[in-house]
Every structure is written in structure tokens, then in C-alpha cells.
Tab-separated table of C-alpha atoms in Angstrom:
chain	number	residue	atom	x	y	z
A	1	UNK	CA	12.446	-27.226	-54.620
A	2	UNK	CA	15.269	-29.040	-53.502
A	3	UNK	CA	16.622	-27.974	-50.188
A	4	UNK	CA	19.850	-29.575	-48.849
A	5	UNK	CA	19.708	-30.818	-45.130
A	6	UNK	CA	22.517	-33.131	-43.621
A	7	UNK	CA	19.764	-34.266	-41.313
A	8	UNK	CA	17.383	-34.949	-43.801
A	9	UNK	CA	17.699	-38.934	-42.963
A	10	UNK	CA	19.782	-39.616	-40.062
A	11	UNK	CA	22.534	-42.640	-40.833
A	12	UNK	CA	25.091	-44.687	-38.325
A	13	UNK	CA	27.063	-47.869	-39.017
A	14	UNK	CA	26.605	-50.167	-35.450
A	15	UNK	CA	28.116	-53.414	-35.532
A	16	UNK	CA	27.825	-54.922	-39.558
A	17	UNK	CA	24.165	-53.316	-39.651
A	18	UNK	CA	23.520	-49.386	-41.467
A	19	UNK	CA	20.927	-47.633	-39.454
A	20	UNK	CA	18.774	-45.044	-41.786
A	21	UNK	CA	15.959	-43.373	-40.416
A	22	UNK	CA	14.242	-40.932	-42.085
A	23	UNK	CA	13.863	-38.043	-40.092
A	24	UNK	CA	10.869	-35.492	-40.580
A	25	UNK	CA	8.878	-37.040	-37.469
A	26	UNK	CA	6.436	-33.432	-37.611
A	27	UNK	CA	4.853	-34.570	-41.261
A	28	UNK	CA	5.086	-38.654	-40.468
A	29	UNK	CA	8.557	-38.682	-42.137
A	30	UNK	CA	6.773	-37.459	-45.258
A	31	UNK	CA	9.660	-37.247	-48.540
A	32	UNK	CA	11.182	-34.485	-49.594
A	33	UNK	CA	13.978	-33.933	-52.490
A	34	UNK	CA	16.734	-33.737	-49.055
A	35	UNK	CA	15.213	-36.801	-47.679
A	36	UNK	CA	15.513	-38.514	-51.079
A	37	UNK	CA	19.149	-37.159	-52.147
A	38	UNK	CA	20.585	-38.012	-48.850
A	39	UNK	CA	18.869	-41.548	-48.515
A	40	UNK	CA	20.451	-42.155	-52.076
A	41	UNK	CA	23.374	-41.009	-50.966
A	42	UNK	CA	23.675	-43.066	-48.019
A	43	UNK	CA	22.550	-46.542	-49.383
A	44	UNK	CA	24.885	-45.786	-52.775
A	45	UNK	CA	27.506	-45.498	-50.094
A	46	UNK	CA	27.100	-48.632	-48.000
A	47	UNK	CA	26.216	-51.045	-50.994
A	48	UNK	CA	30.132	-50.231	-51.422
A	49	UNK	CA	30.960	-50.363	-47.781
A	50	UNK	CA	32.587	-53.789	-46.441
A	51	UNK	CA	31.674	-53.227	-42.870
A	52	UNK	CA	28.000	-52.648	-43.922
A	53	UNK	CA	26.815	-56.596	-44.404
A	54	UNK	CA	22.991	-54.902	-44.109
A	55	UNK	CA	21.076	-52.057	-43.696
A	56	UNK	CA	18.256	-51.285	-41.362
A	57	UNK	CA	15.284	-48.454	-42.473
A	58	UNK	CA	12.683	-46.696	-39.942
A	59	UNK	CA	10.984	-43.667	-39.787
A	60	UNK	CA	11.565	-40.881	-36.659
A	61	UNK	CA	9.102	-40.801	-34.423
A	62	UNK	CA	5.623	-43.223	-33.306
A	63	UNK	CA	3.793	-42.099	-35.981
A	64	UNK	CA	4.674	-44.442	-38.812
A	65	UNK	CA	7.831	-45.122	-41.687
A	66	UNK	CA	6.386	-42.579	-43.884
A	67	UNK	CA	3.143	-40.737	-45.347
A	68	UNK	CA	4.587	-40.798	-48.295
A	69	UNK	CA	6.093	-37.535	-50.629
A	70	UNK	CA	5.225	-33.796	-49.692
A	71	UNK	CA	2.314	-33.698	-52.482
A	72	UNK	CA	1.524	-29.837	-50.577
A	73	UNK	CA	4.904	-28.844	-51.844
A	74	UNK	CA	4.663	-30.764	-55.324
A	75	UNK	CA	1.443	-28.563	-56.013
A	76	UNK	CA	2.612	-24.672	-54.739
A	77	UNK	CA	5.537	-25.840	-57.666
A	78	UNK	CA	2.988	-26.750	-60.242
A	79	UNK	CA	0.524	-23.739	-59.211
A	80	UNK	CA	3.761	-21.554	-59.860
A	81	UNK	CA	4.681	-23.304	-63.478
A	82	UNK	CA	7.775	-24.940	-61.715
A	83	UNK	CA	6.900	-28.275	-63.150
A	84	UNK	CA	10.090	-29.466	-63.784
A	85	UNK	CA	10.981	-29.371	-60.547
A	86	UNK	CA	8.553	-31.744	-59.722
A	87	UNK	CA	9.198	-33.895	-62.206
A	88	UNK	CA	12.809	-33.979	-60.841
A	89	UNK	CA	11.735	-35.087	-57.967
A	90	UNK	CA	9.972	-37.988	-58.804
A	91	UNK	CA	12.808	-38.954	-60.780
A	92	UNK	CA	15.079	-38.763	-58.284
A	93	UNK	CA	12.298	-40.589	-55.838
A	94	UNK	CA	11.960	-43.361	-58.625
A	95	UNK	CA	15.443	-43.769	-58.390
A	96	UNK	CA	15.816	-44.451	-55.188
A	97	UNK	CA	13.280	-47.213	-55.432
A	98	UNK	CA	14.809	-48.666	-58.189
A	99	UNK	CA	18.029	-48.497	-55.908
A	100	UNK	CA	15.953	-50.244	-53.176
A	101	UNK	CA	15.056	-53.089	-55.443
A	102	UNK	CA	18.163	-54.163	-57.277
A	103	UNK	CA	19.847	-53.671	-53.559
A	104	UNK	CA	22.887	-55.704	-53.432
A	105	UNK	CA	22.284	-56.754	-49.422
A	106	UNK	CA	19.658	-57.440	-47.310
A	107	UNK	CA	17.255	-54.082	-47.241
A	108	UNK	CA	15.373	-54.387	-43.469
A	109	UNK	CA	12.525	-52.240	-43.096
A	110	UNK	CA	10.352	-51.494	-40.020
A	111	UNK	CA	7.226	-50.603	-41.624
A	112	UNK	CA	4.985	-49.854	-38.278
A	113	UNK	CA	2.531	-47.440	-37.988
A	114	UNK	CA	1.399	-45.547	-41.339
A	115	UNK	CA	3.452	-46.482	-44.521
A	116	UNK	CA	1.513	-45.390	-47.378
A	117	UNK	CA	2.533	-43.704	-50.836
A	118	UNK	CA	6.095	-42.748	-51.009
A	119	UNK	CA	6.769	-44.893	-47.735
A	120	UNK	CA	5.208	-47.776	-49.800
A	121	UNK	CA	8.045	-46.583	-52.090
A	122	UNK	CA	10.647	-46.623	-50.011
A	123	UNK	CA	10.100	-50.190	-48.383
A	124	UNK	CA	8.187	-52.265	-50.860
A	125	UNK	CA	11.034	-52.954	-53.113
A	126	UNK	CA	13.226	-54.287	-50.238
A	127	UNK	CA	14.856	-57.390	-49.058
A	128	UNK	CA	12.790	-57.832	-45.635
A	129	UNK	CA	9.926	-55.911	-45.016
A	130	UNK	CA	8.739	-56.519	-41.852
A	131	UNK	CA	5.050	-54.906	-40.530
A	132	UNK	CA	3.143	-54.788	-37.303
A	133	UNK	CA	-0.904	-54.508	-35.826
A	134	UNK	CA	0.053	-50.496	-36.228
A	135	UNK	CA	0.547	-50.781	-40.001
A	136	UNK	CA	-1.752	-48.830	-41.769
A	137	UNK	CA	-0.701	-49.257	-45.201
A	138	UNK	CA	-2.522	-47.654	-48.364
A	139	UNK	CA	-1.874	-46.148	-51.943
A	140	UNK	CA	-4.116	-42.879	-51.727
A	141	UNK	CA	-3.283	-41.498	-54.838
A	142	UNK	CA	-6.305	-41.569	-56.424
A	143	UNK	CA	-7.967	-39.595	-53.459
A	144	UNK	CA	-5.737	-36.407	-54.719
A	145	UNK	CA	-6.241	-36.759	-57.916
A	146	UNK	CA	-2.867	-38.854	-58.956
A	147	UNK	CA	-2.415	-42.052	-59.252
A	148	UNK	CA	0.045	-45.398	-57.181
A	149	UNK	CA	3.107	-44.385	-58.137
A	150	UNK	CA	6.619	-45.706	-56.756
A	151	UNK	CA	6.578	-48.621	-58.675
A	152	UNK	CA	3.770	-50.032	-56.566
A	153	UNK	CA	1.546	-51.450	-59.213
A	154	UNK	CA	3.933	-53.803	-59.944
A	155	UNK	CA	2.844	-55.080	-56.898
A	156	UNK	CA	-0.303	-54.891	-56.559
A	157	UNK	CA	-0.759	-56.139	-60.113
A	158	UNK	CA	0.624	-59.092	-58.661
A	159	UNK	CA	-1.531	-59.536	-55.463
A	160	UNK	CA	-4.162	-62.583	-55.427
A	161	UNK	CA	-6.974	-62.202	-57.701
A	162	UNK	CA	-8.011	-58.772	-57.731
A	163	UNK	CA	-6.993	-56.978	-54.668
A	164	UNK	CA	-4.529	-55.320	-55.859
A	165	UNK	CA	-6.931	-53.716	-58.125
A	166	UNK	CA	-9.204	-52.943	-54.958
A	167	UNK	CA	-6.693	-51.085	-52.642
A	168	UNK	CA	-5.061	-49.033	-56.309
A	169	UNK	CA	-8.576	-47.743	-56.944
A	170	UNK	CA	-10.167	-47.240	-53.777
A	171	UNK	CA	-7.182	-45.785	-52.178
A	172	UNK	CA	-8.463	-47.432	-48.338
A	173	UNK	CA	-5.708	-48.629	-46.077
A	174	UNK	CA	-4.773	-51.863	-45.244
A	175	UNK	CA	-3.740	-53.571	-42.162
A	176	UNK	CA	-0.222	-55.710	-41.473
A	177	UNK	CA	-1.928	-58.765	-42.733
A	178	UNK	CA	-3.075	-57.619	-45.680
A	179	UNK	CA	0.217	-55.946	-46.549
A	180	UNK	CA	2.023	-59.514	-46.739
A	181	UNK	CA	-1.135	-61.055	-48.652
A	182	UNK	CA	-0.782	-58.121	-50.994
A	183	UNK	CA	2.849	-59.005	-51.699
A	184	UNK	CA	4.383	-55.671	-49.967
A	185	UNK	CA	5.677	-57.117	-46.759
A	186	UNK	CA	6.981	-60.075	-45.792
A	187	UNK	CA	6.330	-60.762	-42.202
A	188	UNK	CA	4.093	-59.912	-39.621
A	189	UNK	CA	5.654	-59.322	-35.980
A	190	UNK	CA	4.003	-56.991	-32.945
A	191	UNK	CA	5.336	-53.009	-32.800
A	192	UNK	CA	7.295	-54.334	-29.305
A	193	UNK	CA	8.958	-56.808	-31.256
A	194	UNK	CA	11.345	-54.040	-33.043
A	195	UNK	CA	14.419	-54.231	-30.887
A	196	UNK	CA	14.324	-57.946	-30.828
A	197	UNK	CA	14.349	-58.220	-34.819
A	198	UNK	CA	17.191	-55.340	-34.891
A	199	UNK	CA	19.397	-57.541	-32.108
A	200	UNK	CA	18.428	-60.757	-34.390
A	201	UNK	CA	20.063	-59.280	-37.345
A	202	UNK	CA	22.784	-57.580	-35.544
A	203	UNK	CA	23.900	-60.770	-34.519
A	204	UNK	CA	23.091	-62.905	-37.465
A	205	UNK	CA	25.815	-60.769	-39.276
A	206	UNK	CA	28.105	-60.363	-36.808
A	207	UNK	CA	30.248	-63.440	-37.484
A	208	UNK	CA	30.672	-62.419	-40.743
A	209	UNK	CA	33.521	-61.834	-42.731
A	210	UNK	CA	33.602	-58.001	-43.660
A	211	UNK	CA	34.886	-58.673	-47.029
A	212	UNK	CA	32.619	-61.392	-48.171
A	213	UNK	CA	31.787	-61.346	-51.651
A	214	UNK	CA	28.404	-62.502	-51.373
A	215	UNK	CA	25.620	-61.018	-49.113
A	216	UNK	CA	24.485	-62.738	-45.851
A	217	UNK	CA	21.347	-64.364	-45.842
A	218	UNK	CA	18.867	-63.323	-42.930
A	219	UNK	CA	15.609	-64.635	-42.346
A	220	UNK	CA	13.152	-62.566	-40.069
A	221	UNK	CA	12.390	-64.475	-36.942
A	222	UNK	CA	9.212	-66.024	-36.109
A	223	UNK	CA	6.888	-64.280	-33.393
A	224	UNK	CA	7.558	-67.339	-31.270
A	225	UNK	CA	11.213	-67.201	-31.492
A	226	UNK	CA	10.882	-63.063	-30.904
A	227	UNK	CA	9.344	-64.347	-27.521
A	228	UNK	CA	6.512	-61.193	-26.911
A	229	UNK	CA	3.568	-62.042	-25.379
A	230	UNK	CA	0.333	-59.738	-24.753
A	231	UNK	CA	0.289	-58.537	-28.601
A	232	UNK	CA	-2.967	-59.669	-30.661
A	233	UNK	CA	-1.916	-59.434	-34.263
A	234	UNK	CA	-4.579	-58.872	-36.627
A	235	UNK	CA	-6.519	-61.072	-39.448
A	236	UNK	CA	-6.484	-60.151	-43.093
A	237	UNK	CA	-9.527	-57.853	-43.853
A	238	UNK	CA	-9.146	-58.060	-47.711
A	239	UNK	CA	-8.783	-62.066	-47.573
A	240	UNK	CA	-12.762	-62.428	-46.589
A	241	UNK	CA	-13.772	-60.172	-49.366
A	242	UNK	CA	-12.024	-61.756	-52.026
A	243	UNK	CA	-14.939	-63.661	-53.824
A	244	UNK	CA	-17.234	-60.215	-54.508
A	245	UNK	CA	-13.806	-58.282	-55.185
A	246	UNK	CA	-12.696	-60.631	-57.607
A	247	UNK	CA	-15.990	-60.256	-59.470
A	248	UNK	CA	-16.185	-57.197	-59.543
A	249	UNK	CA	-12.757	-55.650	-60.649
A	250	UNK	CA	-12.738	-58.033	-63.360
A	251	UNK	CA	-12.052	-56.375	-66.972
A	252	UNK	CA	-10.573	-52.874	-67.987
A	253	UNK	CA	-13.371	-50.434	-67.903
A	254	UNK	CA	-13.319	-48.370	-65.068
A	255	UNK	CA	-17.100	-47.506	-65.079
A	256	UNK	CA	-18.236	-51.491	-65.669
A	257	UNK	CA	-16.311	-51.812	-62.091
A	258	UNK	CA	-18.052	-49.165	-60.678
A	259	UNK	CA	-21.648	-50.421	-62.137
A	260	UNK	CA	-21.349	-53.874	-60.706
A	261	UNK	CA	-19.629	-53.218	-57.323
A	262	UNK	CA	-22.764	-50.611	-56.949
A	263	UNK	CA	-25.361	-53.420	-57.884
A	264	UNK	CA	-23.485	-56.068	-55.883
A	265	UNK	CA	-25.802	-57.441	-53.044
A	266	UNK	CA	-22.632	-57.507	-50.634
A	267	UNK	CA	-22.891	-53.987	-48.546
A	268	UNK	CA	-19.025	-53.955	-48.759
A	269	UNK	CA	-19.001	-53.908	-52.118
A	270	UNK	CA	-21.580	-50.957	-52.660
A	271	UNK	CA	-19.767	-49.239	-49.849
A	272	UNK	CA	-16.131	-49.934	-52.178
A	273	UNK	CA	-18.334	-48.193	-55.088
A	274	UNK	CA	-19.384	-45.272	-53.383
A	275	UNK	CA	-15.557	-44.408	-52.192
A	276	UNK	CA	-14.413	-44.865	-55.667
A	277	UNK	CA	-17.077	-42.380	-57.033
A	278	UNK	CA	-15.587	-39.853	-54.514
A	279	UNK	CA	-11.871	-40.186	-55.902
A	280	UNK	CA	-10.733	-38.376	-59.184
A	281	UNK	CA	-12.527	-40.228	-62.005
A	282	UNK	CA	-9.482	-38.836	-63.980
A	283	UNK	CA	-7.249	-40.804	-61.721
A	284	UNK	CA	-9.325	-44.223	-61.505
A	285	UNK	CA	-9.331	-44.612	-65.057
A	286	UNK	CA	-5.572	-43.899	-65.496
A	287	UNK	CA	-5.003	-46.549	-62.502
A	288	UNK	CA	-6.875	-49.054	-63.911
A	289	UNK	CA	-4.975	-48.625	-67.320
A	290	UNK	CA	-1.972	-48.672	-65.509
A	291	UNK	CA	-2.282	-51.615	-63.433
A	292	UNK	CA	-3.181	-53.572	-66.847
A	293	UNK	CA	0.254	-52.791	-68.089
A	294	UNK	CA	2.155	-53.293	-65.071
A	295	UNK	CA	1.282	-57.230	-64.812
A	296	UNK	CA	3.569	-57.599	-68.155
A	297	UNK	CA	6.443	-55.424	-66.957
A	298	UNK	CA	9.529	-55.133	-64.658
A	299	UNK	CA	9.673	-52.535	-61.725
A	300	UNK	CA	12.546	-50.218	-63.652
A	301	UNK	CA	9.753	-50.342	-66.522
A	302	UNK	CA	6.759	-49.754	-63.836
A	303	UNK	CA	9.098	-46.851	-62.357
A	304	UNK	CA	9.540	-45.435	-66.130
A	305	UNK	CA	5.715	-45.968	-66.892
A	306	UNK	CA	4.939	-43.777	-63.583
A	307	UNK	CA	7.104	-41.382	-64.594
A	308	UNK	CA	5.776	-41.010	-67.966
A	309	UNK	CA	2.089	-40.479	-66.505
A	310	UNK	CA	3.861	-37.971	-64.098
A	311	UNK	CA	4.198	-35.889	-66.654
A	312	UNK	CA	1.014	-36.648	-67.988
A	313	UNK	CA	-0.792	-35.532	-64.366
A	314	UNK	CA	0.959	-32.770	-63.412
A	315	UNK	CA	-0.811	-30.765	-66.377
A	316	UNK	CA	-4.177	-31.932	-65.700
A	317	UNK	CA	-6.258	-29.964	-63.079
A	318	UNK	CA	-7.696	-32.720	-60.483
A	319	UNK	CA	-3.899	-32.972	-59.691
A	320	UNK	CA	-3.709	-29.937	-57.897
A	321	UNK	CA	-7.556	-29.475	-57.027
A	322	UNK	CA	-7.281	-33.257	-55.170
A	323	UNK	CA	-4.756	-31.725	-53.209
A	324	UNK	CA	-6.071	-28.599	-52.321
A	325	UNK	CA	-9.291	-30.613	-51.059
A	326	UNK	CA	-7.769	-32.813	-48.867
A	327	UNK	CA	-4.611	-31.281	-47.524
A	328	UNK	CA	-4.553	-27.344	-48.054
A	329	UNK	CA	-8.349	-26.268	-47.706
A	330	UNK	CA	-9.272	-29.343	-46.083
A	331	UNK	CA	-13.091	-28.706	-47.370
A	332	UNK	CA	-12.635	-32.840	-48.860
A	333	UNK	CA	-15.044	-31.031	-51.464
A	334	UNK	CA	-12.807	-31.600	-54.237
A	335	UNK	CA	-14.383	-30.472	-58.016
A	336	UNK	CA	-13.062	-33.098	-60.087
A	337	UNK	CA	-12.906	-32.305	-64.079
A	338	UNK	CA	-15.415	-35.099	-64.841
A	339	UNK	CA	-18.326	-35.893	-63.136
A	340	UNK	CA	-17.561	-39.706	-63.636
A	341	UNK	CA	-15.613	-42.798	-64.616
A	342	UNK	CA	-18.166	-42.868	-67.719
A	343	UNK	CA	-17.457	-39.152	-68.442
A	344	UNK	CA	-13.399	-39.909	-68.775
A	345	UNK	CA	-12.215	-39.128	-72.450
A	346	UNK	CA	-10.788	-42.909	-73.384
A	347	UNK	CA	-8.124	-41.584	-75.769
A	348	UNK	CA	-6.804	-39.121	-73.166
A	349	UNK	CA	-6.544	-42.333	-70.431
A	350	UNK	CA	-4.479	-43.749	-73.409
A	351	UNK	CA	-2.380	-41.178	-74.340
A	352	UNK	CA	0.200	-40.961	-71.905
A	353	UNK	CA	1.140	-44.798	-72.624
């Protein structure tokens, strides 16, 4: 599976600031094993690099940062009984957020547009995480059959109350506002703000010594000292829904989620249950299990927990039937291997743990 392409993520050094973009703008910058080698590559490079005091990450293209891995290409290897070489790759992808996390200088990403999945991957675990009213930020897994991966339940384990909970099990997307409520961005700026923000940190570092010891400390700016005007930046959805969601997702048993969200006299909440009774009940409980855990752990153990259940997915069949529904046959008729959360063998949820 891995193919080698120079161009795989597109890298310059301008001024004290590395410039990465990944650069797949066809499939929404989606991650491939070149995208992922090279990225490590790059950022292993300039952690060393004097005259890098930061680096700067975007995706090609107005699409978004990322739609996260190529799951199409994950399942022809699994459907062939290559399944090492999938599990390779999320190795290798887990390393590079673990990379992105422990990053020894300030990590700046441009999370516009979508970001969801792998992109939550690659930009969660930074320094400055920066997202716009195009964000359109979500963990899907569960929608394919899989579950959040990229060490973003350590996250969203972490969000207020129970949201996190809400966007791992529904799968929905988010907006920019909910992103830094959730705890995976930090700031919220509008999409014509990007060159301003780059120019503010080119010239925050610029009077820097190049062999400093210590990395420079950036702040992103404020929409009123970024000056735009004409740019209505949206409201958190999630934070109005936070009573009935924190009722709700309360506990550890999948199906006594599902029961009161459906009973709930909120419509929201009834409307949350029916989306989670369309995702891979396989895949819900697992989540839920996995969320749990994560609260108690650090992201290198989150990133060796997901890669653990990786393992633990790639042999069970909603994996590759979730993806087949929604991306290859497109029918979004998926036939999941249990009719619900109730009907999910508990010692099998357990297992992989």
C-alpha cells in the first residue's frame, strides 16, 4: 500500500516559519501512507532545523485541511487479506500524531473548511489550532463501521460534560465554535483572516535568534487585532444542547443511551437517537468503551489503545461493509452484523482492551 510521492505534502522554509501543506486537493487532502511518511519526514526534519522557529500546516485546495485517511484504500487491502498493511499504516499515522503532540515548537494549523478523521489527527494534537465559519469538523467513524481513532478520544473524553460522548457516537459534524468548546481548536478567526495570522507569525518570529534553545511563544491574534470586517462567525450548536446531552450519555451502556435519548421529550435528542441507530452498533459500543478508558490515559496510551482496537476492527465485517455503503456503492444501506446496540456481544466489546 505504500506508494512513495515527493509531492505527497508539499514543504518550504520562508522566513523562520515551515510551510507544509498536504497536497491531495482531488480527495480533500485525504491521508495516504506517502502523505504520512513524507509529513513525518518533514516535521522530524525541522524540529532539528535552527532556521525553522515554527511550522505552519494547511491542506491544498478550498475544500478543507483534510477528510481524513483513504478508508476506500484501507478496505480493497483488507478485502484482499493484506491486513498488515493496514495496520502499518495506522501505525505510521499514529505516529505522526504522537509526533504532532510532543512537538518541540509551535505546531500552526489552518483547520478551515472540512477537518474530520485523520485531519482531526493531524491538527488536534498541535500547538495552535486555529478554525474558521467553514470548519466542518466531525469524527465519522462510527458511520463506516470503525471507530475515533487518531488519538481523538482523548479529547473528546475531555470536552464539557458529555459532548464529547455526543459527536464520538453520533459521528455529526461540528462547526468552528464547537471545535474550541470541544477542546480541538483553539481559536476562532474568519476563512479571510488566513494570510493575516500567517504574516502575524511570520513576524512574531522573525526577530528571533535562529539558535535559541527554547521555542518562541506565539499567541494567535484576536479577530479585532486581524482587522476583517464583513465575516459573521458562528455560535456553538452543541453548547445549547448540553443539559439533554448530558443526561442522556450518562453511564457505559451503549443501548441505555440509546433508550433514553429516544424517550427524551427534546426532538434533538430523539433525532441524536435515530442517527446513532443508523451507525454500526458494533462500532458504538466499542466507542463508548473506548472513550471510558481514554479519560484515565495519556494520548501515546490513547494512540496505543486505537491501535490495539485496529487490529481488533479490521477482522470484523461492518468494517469493510460501512465502507462499501457509504463510499464505494454509495447505496448508505449498510447491513451491519447486529441489528442493535442491545444485540452487541459484551465480552467481544471487551476483548480487544
Amino acid at each position: 500500500m505504500t506508494d512513495v510521492r515527493p509531492d505527497a505534502v508539499l514543504h518550504e522554509v520562508v522566513g523562520p516559519v515551515g510551510r507544509l501543506t498536504l497536497n491531495r486537493p482531488r480527495a480533500i487532502n485525504s491521508l495516504d501512507d506517502a502523505m504520512v511518511i513524507e509529513a513525518l519526514r518533514v516535521l522530524d526534519a525541522w524540529a532539528d532545523d535552527p532556521a525553522v522557529q515554527a511550522v505552519w500546516v494547511e491542506g491544498a485546495g478550498d475544500k478543507g485541511l483534510c477528510a481524513g485517511g483513504d478508508v476506500v484504500a484501507l478496505r480493497r487491502s483488507v478485502l484482499d487479506g493484506d491486513v498488515e498493511s493496514v495496520l502499518g499504516f495506522w501505525e505510521r499515522e499514529y505516529a505522526l500524531n504522537a509526533r504532532i503532540a510532543s512537538y518541540p515548537k509551535p505546531y500552526v494549523v489552518w483547520m478551515d473548511g472540512v477537518v474530520m478523521g485523520g485531519g482531526v489527527g493531524v491538527s488536534a494534537h498541535g500547538s495552535h489550532r486555529v478554525v474558521t465559519e467553514r470548519t466542518k469538523l466531525a469524527m465519522p467513524e462510527t458511520i463506516i463501521g470503525f471507530f475515533p481513532d487518531v488519538g481523538g478520544l482523548w479529547f473528546l473524553s475531555r470536552a464539557p460534560g458529555e459532548l464529547g460522548t455526543h459527536v464520538a457516537l453520533t459521528g455529526l459534524p461540528v462547526n468552528g465554535a464547537d471545535a474550541v468548546l470541544l477542546g480541538v481548536a483553539d481559536a476562532l478567526v474568519p476563512s479571510q483572516a488566513k494570510d493575516a495570522v500567517l504574516s502575524d507569525l511570520t513576524s512574531g518570529l522573525s526577530g528571533e535568534l535562529r539558535d535559541q534553545t527554547e521555542p518562541m511563544e506565539w499567541s494567535i491574534p484576536s479577530v479585532d487585532a486581524l482587522n476583517v470586517e464583513g465575516v459573521e462567525l458562528p455560535e456553538s450548536s452543541l453548547a445549547e444542547r448540553g443539559e439533554w446531552i448530558d443526561e442522556c450519555y450518562a453511564g457505559d451502556d451503549p443501548a441505555a443511551i440509546v433508550d433514553r435519548l429516544t424517550r427524551h421529550t427534546h426532538r434533538s435528542a430523539r433525532e441524536a437517537a435515530a442517527t446513532i441507530e443508523q451507525r454500526s452498533p458494533h462500532s458504538v459500543a466499542v466507542t463508548l468503551a473506548a472513550l471510558r478508558r481514554a479519560g484515565s490515559l495519556s494520548v501515546d496510551e490513547v494512540l496505543a489503545q486505537d491501535q490495539r482496537l485496529g487490529r481488533a476492527f479490521v477482522g470484523h465485517p461492518d468494517f469493510a461493509e460501512g465502507i462499501r455503503a457509504l463510499l464505494v456503492d454509495k447505496d448508505r444501506s449498510p447491513r451491519w452484523a447486529d441489528a442493535h446496540v442491545s444485540d452487541v456481544d459484551r465480552q467481544a466489546v471487551l476483548a480487544p482492551f
